[in-house]
PDB file of C-alpha atoms in Angstrom:
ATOM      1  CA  UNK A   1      -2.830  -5.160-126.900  1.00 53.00           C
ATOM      2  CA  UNK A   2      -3.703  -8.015-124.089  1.00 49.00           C
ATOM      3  CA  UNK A   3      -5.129  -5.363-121.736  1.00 54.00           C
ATOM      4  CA  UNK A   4      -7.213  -3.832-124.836  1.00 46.00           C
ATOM      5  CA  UNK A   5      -8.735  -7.687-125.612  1.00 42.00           C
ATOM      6  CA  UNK A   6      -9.524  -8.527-122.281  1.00 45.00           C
ATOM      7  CA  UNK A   7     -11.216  -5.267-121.851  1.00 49.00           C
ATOM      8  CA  UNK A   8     -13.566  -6.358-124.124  1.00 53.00           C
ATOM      9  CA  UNK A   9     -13.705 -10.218-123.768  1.00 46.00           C
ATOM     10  CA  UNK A  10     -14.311  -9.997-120.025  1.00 46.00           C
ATOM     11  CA  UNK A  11     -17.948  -8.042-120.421  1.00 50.00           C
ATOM     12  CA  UNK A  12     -18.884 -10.215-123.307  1.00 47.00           C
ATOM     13  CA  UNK A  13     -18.383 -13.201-121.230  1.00 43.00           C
ATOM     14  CA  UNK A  14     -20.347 -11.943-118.479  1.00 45.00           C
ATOM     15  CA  UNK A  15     -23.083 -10.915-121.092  1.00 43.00           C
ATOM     16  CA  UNK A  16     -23.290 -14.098-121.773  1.00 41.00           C
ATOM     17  CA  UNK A  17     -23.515 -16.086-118.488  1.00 43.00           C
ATOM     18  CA  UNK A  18     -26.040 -13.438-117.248  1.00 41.00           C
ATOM     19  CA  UNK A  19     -28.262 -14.115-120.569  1.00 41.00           C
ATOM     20  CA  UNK A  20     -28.075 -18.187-120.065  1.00 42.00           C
ATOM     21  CA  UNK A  21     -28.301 -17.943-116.222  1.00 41.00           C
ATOM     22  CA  UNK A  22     -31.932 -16.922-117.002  1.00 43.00           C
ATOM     23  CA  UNK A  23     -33.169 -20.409-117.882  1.00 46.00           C
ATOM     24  CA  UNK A  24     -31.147 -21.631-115.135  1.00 48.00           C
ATOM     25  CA  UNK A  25     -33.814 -19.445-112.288  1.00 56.00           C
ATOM     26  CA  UNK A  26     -36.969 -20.248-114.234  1.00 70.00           C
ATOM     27  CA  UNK A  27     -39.558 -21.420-112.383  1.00 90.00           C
ATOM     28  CA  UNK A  28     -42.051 -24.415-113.493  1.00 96.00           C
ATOM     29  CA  UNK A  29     -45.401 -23.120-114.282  1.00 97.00           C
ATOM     30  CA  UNK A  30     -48.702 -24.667-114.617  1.00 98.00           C
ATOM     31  CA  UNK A  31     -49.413 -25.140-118.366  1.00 98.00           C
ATOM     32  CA  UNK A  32     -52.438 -27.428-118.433  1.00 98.00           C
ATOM     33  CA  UNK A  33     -54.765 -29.124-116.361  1.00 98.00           C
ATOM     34  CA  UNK A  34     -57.728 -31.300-115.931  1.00 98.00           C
ATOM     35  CA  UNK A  35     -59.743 -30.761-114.602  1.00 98.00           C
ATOM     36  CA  UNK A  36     -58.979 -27.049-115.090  1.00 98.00           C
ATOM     37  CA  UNK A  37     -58.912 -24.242-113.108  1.00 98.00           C
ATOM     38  CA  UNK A  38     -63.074 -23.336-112.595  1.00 98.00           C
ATOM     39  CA  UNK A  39     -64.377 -25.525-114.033  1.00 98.00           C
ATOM     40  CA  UNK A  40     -67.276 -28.043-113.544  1.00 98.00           C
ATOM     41  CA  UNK A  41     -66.501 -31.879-114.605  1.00 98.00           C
ATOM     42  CA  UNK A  42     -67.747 -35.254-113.428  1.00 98.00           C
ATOM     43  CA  UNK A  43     -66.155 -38.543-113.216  1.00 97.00           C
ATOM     44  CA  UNK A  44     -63.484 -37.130-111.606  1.00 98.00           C
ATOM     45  CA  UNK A  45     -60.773 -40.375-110.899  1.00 98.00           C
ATOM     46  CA  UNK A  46     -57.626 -38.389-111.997  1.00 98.00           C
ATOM     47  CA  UNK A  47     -56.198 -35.309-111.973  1.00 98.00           C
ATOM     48  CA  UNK A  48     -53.280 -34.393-114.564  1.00 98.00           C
ATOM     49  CA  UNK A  49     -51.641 -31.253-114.154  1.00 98.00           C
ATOM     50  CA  UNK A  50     -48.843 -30.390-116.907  1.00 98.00           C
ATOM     51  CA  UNK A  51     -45.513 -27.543-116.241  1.00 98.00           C
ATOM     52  CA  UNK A  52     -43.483 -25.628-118.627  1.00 97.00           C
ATOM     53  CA  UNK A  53     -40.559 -27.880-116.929  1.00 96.00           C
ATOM     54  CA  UNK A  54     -40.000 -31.104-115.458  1.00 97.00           C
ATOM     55  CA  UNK A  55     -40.622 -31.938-112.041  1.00 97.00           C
ATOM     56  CA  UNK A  56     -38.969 -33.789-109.447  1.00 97.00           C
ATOM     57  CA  UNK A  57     -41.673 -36.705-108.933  1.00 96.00           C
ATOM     58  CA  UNK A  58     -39.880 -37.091-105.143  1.00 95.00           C
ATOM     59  CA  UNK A  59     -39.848 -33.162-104.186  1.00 96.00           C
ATOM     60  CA  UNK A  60     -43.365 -32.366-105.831  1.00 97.00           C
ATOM     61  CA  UNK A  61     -46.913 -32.957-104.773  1.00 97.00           C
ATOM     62  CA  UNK A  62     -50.604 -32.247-105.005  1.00 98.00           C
ATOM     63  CA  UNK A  63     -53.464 -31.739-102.398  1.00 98.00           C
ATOM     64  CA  UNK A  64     -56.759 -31.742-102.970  1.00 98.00           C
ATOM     65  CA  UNK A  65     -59.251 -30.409-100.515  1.00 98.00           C
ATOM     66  CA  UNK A  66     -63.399 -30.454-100.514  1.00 97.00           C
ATOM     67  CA  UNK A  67     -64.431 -27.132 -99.887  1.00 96.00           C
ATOM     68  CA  UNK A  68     -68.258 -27.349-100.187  1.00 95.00           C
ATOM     69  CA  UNK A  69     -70.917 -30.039-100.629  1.00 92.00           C
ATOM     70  CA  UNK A  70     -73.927 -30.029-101.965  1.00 91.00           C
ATOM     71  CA  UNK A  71     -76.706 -29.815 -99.096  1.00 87.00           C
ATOM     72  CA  UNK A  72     -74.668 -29.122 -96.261  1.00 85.00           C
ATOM     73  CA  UNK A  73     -74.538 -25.370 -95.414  1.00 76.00           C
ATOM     74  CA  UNK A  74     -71.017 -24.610 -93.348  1.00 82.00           C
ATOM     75  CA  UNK A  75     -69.223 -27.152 -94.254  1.00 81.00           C
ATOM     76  CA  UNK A  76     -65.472 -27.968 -93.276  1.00 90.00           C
ATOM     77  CA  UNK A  77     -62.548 -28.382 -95.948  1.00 94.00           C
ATOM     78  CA  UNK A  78     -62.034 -32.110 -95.895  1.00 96.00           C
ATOM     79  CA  UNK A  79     -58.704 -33.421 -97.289  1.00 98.00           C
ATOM     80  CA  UNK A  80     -58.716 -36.219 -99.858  1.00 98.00           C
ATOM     81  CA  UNK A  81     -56.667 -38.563 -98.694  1.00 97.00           C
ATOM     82  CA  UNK A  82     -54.936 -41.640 -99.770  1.00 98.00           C
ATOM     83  CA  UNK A  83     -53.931 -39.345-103.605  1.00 98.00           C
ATOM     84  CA  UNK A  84     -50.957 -41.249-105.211  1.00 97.00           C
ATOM     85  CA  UNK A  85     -48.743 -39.387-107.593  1.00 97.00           C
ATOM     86  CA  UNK A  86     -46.574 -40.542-110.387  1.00 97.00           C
ATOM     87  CA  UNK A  87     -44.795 -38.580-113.318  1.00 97.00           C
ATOM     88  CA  UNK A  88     -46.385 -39.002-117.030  1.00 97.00           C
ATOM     89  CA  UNK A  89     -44.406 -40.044-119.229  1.00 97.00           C
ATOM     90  CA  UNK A  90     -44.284 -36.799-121.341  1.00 97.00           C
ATOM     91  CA  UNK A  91     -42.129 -35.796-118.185  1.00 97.00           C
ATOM     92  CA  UNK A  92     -43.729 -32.623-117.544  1.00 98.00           C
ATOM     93  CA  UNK A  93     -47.423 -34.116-116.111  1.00 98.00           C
ATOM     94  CA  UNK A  94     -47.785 -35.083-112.801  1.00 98.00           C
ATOM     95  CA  UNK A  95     -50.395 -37.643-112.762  1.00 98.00           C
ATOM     96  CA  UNK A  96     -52.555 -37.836-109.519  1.00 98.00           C
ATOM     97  CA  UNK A  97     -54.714 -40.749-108.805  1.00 98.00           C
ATOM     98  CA  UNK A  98     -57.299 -40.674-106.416  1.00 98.00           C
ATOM     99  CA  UNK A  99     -58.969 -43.320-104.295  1.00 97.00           C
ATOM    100  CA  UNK A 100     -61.995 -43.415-105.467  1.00 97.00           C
ATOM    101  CA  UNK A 101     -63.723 -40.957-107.782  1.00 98.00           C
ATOM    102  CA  UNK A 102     -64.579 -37.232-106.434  1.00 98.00           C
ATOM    103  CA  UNK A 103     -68.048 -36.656-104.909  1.00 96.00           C
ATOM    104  CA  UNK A 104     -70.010 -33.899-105.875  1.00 96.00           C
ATOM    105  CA  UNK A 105     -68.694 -30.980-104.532  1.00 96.00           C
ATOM    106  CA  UNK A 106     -66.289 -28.077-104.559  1.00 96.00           C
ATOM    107  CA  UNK A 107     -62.300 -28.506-104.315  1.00 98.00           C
ATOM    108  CA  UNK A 108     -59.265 -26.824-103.969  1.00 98.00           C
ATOM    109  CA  UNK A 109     -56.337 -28.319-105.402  1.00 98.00           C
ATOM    110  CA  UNK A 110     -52.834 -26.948-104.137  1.00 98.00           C
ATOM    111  CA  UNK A 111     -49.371 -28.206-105.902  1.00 98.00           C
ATOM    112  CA  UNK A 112     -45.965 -28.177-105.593  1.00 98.00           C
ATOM    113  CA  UNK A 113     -43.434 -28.790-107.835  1.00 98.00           C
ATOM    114  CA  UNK A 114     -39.624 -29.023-107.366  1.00 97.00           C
ATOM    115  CA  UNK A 115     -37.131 -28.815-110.780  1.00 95.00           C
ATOM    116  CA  UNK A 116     -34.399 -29.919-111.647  1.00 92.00           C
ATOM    117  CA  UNK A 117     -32.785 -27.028-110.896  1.00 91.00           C
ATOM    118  CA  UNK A 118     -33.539 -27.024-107.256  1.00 92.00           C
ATOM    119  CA  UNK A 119     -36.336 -24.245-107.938  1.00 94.00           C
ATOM    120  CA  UNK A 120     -39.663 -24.432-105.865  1.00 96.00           C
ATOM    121  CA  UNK A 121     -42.848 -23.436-107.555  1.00 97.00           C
ATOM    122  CA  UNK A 122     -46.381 -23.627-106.143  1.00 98.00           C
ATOM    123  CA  UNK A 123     -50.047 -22.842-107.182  1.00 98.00           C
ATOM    124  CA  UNK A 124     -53.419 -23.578-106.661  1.00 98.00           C
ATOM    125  CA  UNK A 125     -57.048 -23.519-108.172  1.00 98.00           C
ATOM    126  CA  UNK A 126     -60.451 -24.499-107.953  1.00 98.00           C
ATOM    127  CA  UNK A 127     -62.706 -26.440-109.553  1.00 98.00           C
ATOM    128  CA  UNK A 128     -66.464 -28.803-109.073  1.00 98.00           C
ATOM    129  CA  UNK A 129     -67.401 -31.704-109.495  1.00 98.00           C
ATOM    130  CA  UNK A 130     -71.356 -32.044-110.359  1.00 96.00           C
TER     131      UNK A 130
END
């Protein structure tokens, strides 16, 4: 009778650490952002970007490169420098504050997000400011 119940306790239980492990090596992805991927805004002081999880403020960043300017044919990437981020307080945004507010231009932003569960994510996009 034991070895006939453990027979079929054993693979349950395993059924069911392999189902919940699944949330456990989930990876944070970009839900939201402004300004959003492609697009064309102006103004441009902060950048929020929002994840389907929460990041590690410490372990997670953002870079934001100039790509092209208007007027100036071959132009180099230039990093922004000098971008300070902080966690929202929704716990899923990271909240980037720049220096001073974007030129016109094109950017690339890059990001990198570490959660809680140790797992590394990264993206990027584009986007202009006019």
């Amino acid at each position: 009778m034991m070895r006939h119940l453990t027979s079929i306790v054993a693979p349950a239980l395993a059924a069911v650490a392999l189902l919940s492990s699944g949330a456990a090596l989930a990876h944070a992805k970009l839900v939201a952002a402004t300004p959003a991927a492609d697009a064309s805004a102006s103004n441009v002081r902060t950048v929020t970007l929002t994840f389907s999880e929460s990041p590690v403020e410490k372990l997670s960043g953002v870079e934001i490169v100039m790509t092209a300017m208007p007027g100036m044919a071959k132009h180099a990437p230039m990093p922004v420098k000098g971008l300070k981020t902080a966690l929202g307080s929704d716990g899923k945004t990271l909240v980037v504050n720049l220096p001073r507010t974007l030129p016109a231009g094109s950017y690339g932003l890059t990001w990198h997000v570490v959660t809680g569960d140790t797992h590394r994510s990264e993206g990027g996009y584009a986007f202009s400011v006019k």
